[in-house]
């Protein structure tokens, strides 16, 4: 056996008393093997607990062993963690990963990115459906390639792993209402489509409670865009609670509120989304929603591997993010 203690194809061959090519033929069915030798190989596989890795399968089947990841960004927290999850899971199965960034949803840009990706022989494609470029790229993947979408609005035509952002945003909004806030204002990050899950969950919770539904305020992906928004919210005495579409924007909003002379959470409660590692180090520590992006990547890769290997017909995997309560939210005090 190898140093890690895992049986190899050579170990199987030695146990069965046959050659490595004979074991390969049994594993792949690429050529006929006598029933007697097949029985010896199968018995050796069972005795040793041998499980052929994807790398070993590549050697004997000559199938592509590269997974393409297509994303609109690689530096933002959720994107980077999701990609990391895919890479870890792919590496464990012997696959290599290539990453293509689609910088906009412009058709020519998407076409160029897809064309560059397809220059490599691919086993399958994972698309981060976090933004308009990801949505546009998903629609351009050739139908012969196995593909999985990660998060975004569910598409029954595509295998998909999701984080149930709407349910989590609903829970967070309800938490703020339960603290006694009459409504919750929402600062929205750019959605992948017309409305994203975070905004949907926020609005659903307010309507269920019969609370006023303020107009959502649009931020950019730049956390600094939240600073001006925070100042504007601080100028409105009716604002006592703010739910931001991600933690970085929440940090910008908190900066703007404090620059306006107000305190968090004494005057305004602020909550974020994603549980960026900086969220618990911020002042005050940020109430947020923990999203397991790395787990999303692992689940997405497993769906893709199922499609590549034809071992499982599951096409959907969902997980609900977890509410994390910290010191940036509290019961409201009158600002009148």
Coordinates of C-alpha atoms in Angstrom, one line a residue:
X1 CA 0.0 0.0 0.0
X2 CA 1.1 3.6 -0.4
X3 CA 2.3 5.7 2.6
X4 CA -1.1 7.1 3.3
X5 CA -2.3 3.5 3.9
X6 CA -4.8 3.6 1.0
X7 CA -4.8 0.6 -1.4
X8 CA -3.7 1.3 -4.9
X9 CA -4.5 -0.4 -8.2
X10 CA -1.1 -2.1 -7.9
X11 CA -2.1 -3.6 -4.5
X12 CA -5.3 -4.9 -6.1
X13 CA -3.3 -6.5 -8.9
X14 CA -0.8 -8.1 -6.5
X15 CA -3.6 -9.5 -4.3
X16 CA -5.5 -10.9 -7.3
X17 CA -2.3 -12.2 -9.0
X18 CA -3.0 -10.4 -12.2
X19 CA -1.5 -7.5 -14.1
X20 CA -2.4 -3.8 -13.5
X21 CA -3.8 -3.5 -17.0
X22 CA -6.1 -6.4 -16.2
X23 CA -7.4 -4.6 -13.1
X24 CA -7.9 -1.5 -15.3
X25 CA -9.9 -3.5 -17.8
X26 CA -12.2 -4.8 -15.0
X27 CA -12.7 -1.3 -13.6
X28 CA -13.5 0.4 -16.9
X29 CA -15.0 -2.5 -19.0
X30 CA -12.8 -1.3 -21.8
X31 CA -12.0 -4.9 -22.9
X32 CA -13.1 -8.4 -22.1
X33 CA -11.6 -10.1 -19.1
X34 CA -12.2 -13.8 -18.4
X35 CA -14.8 -14.6 -15.7
X36 CA -12.1 -16.2 -13.5
X37 CA -9.9 -13.2 -13.5
X38 CA -12.8 -10.8 -13.0
X39 CA -13.8 -12.7 -9.9
X40 CA -10.2 -12.6 -8.5
X41 CA -10.0 -8.8 -9.1
X42 CA -13.4 -8.1 -7.6
X43 CA -12.6 -10.2 -4.6
X44 CA -9.3 -8.3 -4.1
X45 CA -11.1 -5.0 -4.4
X46 CA -13.6 -6.0 -1.7
X47 CA -10.8 -7.4 0.5
X48 CA -8.7 -4.3 0.3
X49 CA -11.5 -1.8 0.3
X50 CA -10.1 -0.2 -2.8
X51 CA -11.9 2.8 -4.2
X52 CA -10.5 4.1 -7.5
X53 CA -9.7 7.8 -7.4
X54 CA -10.6 10.2 -10.2
X55 CA -7.0 10.4 -11.1
X56 CA -6.8 6.6 -11.5
X57 CA -10.0 6.7 -13.6
X58 CA -8.4 9.3 -15.8
X59 CA -5.4 7.1 -16.5
X60 CA -7.5 4.2 -17.6
X61 CA -10.4 6.0 -19.2
X62 CA -8.7 9.0 -20.7
X63 CA -11.6 11.2 -19.6
X64 CA -11.0 14.9 -18.9
X65 CA -10.0 15.6 -15.3
X66 CA -10.5 19.4 -15.3
X67 CA -13.4 21.2 -13.8
X68 CA -14.1 24.8 -14.9
X69 CA -15.4 27.4 -12.4
X70 CA -17.0 30.4 -14.0
X71 CA -17.6 33.4 -11.7
X72 CA -18.2 37.1 -11.8
X73 CA -15.6 37.8 -9.2
X74 CA -12.9 35.9 -7.2
X75 CA -12.0 38.4 -4.5
X76 CA -15.2 39.0 -2.6
X77 CA -15.7 36.8 0.5
X78 CA -18.6 34.7 -0.7
X79 CA -17.1 34.1 -4.1
X80 CA -13.7 33.2 -2.8
X81 CA -15.0 30.8 -0.1
X82 CA -17.3 29.0 -2.6
X83 CA -14.4 28.6 -5.0
X84 CA -12.2 27.3 -2.2
X85 CA -14.9 24.7 -1.3
X86 CA -15.0 23.5 -4.9
X87 CA -11.2 23.3 -5.2
X88 CA -10.9 21.3 -2.0
X89 CA -13.6 18.8 -3.0
X90 CA -12.2 18.5 -6.6
X91 CA -8.7 18.0 -5.5
X92 CA -9.8 15.2 -3.2
X93 CA -11.3 13.4 -6.2
X94 CA -8.2 13.9 -8.4
X95 CA -9.6 16.8 -10.5
X96 CA -7.8 20.0 -11.3
X97 CA -9.7 23.3 -11.4
X98 CA -9.5 26.2 -13.8
X99 CA -11.2 29.5 -13.1
X100 CA -12.7 32.0 -15.6
X101 CA -13.8 35.4 -14.5
X102 CA -16.7 37.0 -16.4
X103 CA -16.4 40.7 -15.8
X104 CA -19.8 41.7 -17.1
X105 CA -23.1 40.4 -18.5
X106 CA -22.3 41.9 -21.9
X107 CA -22.9 39.2 -24.5
X108 CA -19.5 39.7 -26.2
X109 CA -17.7 39.5 -22.9
X110 CA -19.6 36.4 -21.9
X111 CA -18.9 34.8 -25.3
X112 CA -15.2 35.5 -25.0
X113 CA -15.0 34.0 -21.5
X114 CA -16.9 30.9 -22.5
X115 CA -14.7 30.4 -25.6
X116 CA -11.6 30.7 -23.5
X117 CA -12.9 28.2 -21.0
X118 CA -13.8 25.7 -23.7
X119 CA -10.2 25.6 -25.1
X120 CA -9.5 23.0 -22.4
X121 CA -11.0 19.5 -22.3
X122 CA -13.5 19.7 -19.4
X123 CA -15.2 17.1 -17.3
X124 CA -17.8 19.7 -16.2
X125 CA -18.5 23.3 -15.3
X126 CA -19.5 25.0 -12.1
X127 CA -21.1 28.4 -12.4
X128 CA -21.4 30.8 -9.5
X129 CA -24.8 32.2 -10.1
X130 CA -24.3 35.1 -7.7
X131 CA -24.7 38.0 -10.1
X132 CA -25.8 38.9 -13.7
X133 CA -22.5 37.8 -15.3
X134 CA -22.9 34.4 -13.7
X135 CA -26.5 34.1 -14.8
X136 CA -25.5 35.1 -18.4
X137 CA -22.6 32.6 -18.5
X138 CA -24.8 29.8 -17.3
X139 CA -27.0 30.2 -20.4
X140 CA -24.0 29.8 -22.7
X141 CA -22.7 26.4 -21.5
X142 CA -22.9 23.9 -24.3
X143 CA -25.6 21.2 -23.6
X144 CA -23.1 18.3 -23.8
X145 CA -21.2 19.4 -20.8
X146 CA -22.3 18.5 -17.2
X147 CA -23.0 21.7 -15.4
X148 CA -24.0 22.8 -11.9
X149 CA -25.2 26.2 -10.7
X150 CA -24.3 27.5 -7.3
X151 CA -26.9 29.5 -5.5
X152 CA -29.2 32.0 -7.1
X153 CA -32.9 31.5 -8.1
X154 CA -33.6 27.8 -8.6
X155 CA -33.6 26.6 -12.2
X156 CA -35.3 23.2 -12.6
X157 CA -33.4 22.6 -15.8
X158 CA -30.0 22.8 -14.1
X159 CA -28.4 20.9 -11.3
X160 CA -28.0 23.4 -8.5
X161 CA -26.7 23.8 -5.0
X162 CA -28.2 26.7 -3.1
X163 CA -28.1 28.6 0.2
X164 CA -31.7 29.5 1.2
X165 CA -31.1 33.2 1.6
X166 CA -34.8 34.1 1.5
X167 CA -35.5 32.0 4.6
X168 CA -32.5 33.4 6.4
X169 CA -33.3 37.0 5.6
X170 CA -36.9 36.4 6.7
X171 CA -35.6 35.1 10.1
X172 CA -33.2 38.0 10.5
X173 CA -35.9 40.6 9.7
X174 CA -38.3 38.8 12.1
X175 CA -35.7 39.0 14.8
X176 CA -35.5 42.8 14.4
X177 CA -39.2 43.1 14.5
X178 CA -39.3 40.9 17.7
X179 CA -36.9 43.3 19.3
X180 CA -39.7 45.9 19.0
X181 CA -38.7 47.8 15.8
X182 CA -41.9 48.9 13.9
X183 CA -40.1 48.2 10.6
X184 CA -36.7 47.4 9.1
X185 CA -35.0 49.3 6.4
X186 CA -33.0 47.4 3.8
X187 CA -29.8 48.3 2.0
X188 CA -29.6 46.0 -1.0
X189 CA -26.4 44.7 -2.8
X190 CA -26.6 44.3 -6.6
X191 CA -28.9 41.3 -7.2
X192 CA -28.3 38.5 -9.7
X193 CA -31.7 39.0 -11.1
X194 CA -34.5 41.6 -10.6
X195 CA -34.9 40.6 -6.9
X196 CA -32.6 38.4 -4.9
X197 CA -33.4 36.1 -2.0
X198 CA -32.3 38.5 0.7
X199 CA -34.6 41.2 -0.4
X200 CA -37.4 38.6 -0.9
X201 CA -37.1 37.3 2.6
X202 CA -36.9 40.8 4.1
X203 CA -40.1 41.9 2.3
X204 CA -41.9 38.7 3.1
X205 CA -41.3 39.1 6.9
X206 CA -42.5 42.7 6.9
X207 CA -45.6 41.9 5.0
X208 CA -46.4 38.9 7.2
X209 CA -46.1 41.1 10.3
X210 CA -48.2 43.9 8.7
X211 CA -45.2 46.2 9.1
X212 CA -44.5 49.1 6.7
X213 CA -42.3 48.1 3.8
X214 CA -39.8 50.9 3.1
X215 CA -38.2 51.3 -0.3
X216 CA -35.0 49.3 -0.5
X217 CA -31.9 51.4 -0.9
X218 CA -29.4 50.2 -3.5
X219 CA -25.7 50.0 -2.7
X220 CA -22.9 49.0 -5.0
X221 CA -20.4 46.2 -4.2
X222 CA -18.0 48.8 -2.8
X223 CA -18.4 49.0 1.0
X224 CA -17.7 52.7 0.8
X225 CA -21.1 53.1 -0.9
X226 CA -22.6 52.3 2.4
X227 CA -21.1 55.3 4.2
X228 CA -23.3 57.9 2.4
X229 CA -26.3 55.6 2.8
X230 CA -25.6 55.4 6.5
X231 CA -25.5 59.2 6.8
X232 CA -28.8 59.5 5.0
X233 CA -30.5 56.9 7.2
X234 CA -29.2 58.6 10.3
X235 CA -30.9 61.8 9.2
X236 CA -34.3 60.1 9.3
X237 CA -35.7 59.7 12.8
X238 CA -38.0 57.0 11.7
X239 CA -35.1 54.6 11.0
X240 CA -34.3 52.4 14.0
X241 CA -33.2 49.1 12.3
X242 CA -31.3 48.5 9.1
X243 CA -30.7 45.1 7.3
X244 CA -27.8 45.2 4.9
X245 CA -27.3 42.8 2.0
X246 CA -23.8 41.9 3.1
X247 CA -21.4 42.5 6.0
X248 CA -19.1 44.8 4.1
X249 CA -21.9 47.2 3.1
X250 CA -23.2 47.0 6.7
X251 CA -19.8 48.1 7.9
X252 CA -19.9 51.1 5.6
X253 CA -23.5 51.9 6.8
X254 CA -22.3 51.7 10.4
X255 CA -19.5 54.1 9.6
X256 CA -21.9 56.6 8.1
X257 CA -24.3 56.4 11.0
X258 CA -21.5 57.0 13.6
X259 CA -20.1 59.9 11.5
X260 CA -23.6 61.4 11.8
X261 CA -23.2 61.3 15.6
X262 CA -25.5 58.4 16.3
X263 CA -24.7 55.2 18.2
X264 CA -25.1 51.6 17.3
X265 CA -27.3 49.9 18.5
X266 CA -28.6 52.6 20.9
X267 CA -30.0 54.8 18.1
X268 CA -30.0 52.4 15.1
X269 CA -29.6 48.6 15.0
X270 CA -27.6 47.3 12.0
X271 CA -27.5 43.7 10.7
X272 CA -25.5 42.3 7.9
X273 CA -25.4 39.0 5.9
X274 CA -22.7 36.4 5.2
X275 CA -20.7 36.4 8.4
X276 CA -17.5 37.8 7.0
X277 CA -14.6 37.0 9.3
X278 CA -14.3 40.7 10.2
X279 CA -18.0 40.8 11.3
X280 CA -17.3 39.6 14.9
X281 CA -14.2 41.9 15.1
X282 CA -16.1 45.1 14.1
X283 CA -17.2 47.6 16.7
X284 CA -19.8 46.7 17.8
X285 CA -19.7 43.1 16.6
X286 CA -22.1 42.6 13.8
X287 CA -25.3 40.6 13.9
X288 CA -25.4 38.7 10.7
X289 CA -26.3 35.5 8.9
X290 CA -23.6 32.8 8.6
X291 CA -23.5 31.4 5.1
X292 CA -21.4 28.2 4.6
X293 CA -20.0 29.2 1.2
X294 CA -17.2 26.6 1.3
X295 CA -19.9 24.0 2.1
X296 CA -21.9 25.3 -0.9
X297 CA -18.9 24.7 -3.1
X298 CA -18.4 21.2 -1.8
X299 CA -22.1 20.4 -2.3
X300 CA -22.1 21.9 -5.8
X301 CA -19.0 19.8 -6.8
X302 CA -20.7 16.6 -5.5
X303 CA -23.7 17.3 -7.7
X304 CA -21.4 17.9 -10.6
X305 CA -19.4 14.8 -9.9
X306 CA -22.6 12.8 -9.8
X307 CA -23.4 14.0 -13.3
X308 CA -19.9 13.4 -14.6
X309 CA -19.8 9.8 -13.2
X310 CA -23.5 9.0 -13.7
X311 CA -23.6 7.7 -10.1
X312 CA -26.6 9.7 -8.8
X313 CA -29.5 11.4 -10.2
X314 CA -29.9 14.1 -7.5
X315 CA -29.9 17.6 -9.0
X316 CA -30.6 19.8 -6.1
X317 CA -29.0 20.6 -2.7
X318 CA -30.3 23.3 -0.3
X319 CA -29.0 24.5 3.0
X320 CA -30.4 27.2 5.3
X321 CA -27.9 29.8 6.6
X322 CA -27.7 30.4 10.4
X323 CA -28.6 33.6 12.3
X324 CA -25.7 34.9 14.4
X325 CA -26.7 37.4 17.1
X326 CA -24.1 39.9 18.2
X327 CA -24.0 43.4 19.7
X328 CA -25.1 45.6 16.7
X329 CA -28.8 45.0 17.3
X330 CA -31.0 45.8 20.3
X331 CA -34.5 47.0 21.2
X332 CA -35.3 50.4 19.8
X333 CA -35.1 53.7 21.7
X334 CA -37.0 56.8 20.7
X335 CA -35.2 59.1 18.4
X336 CA -37.9 61.8 18.4

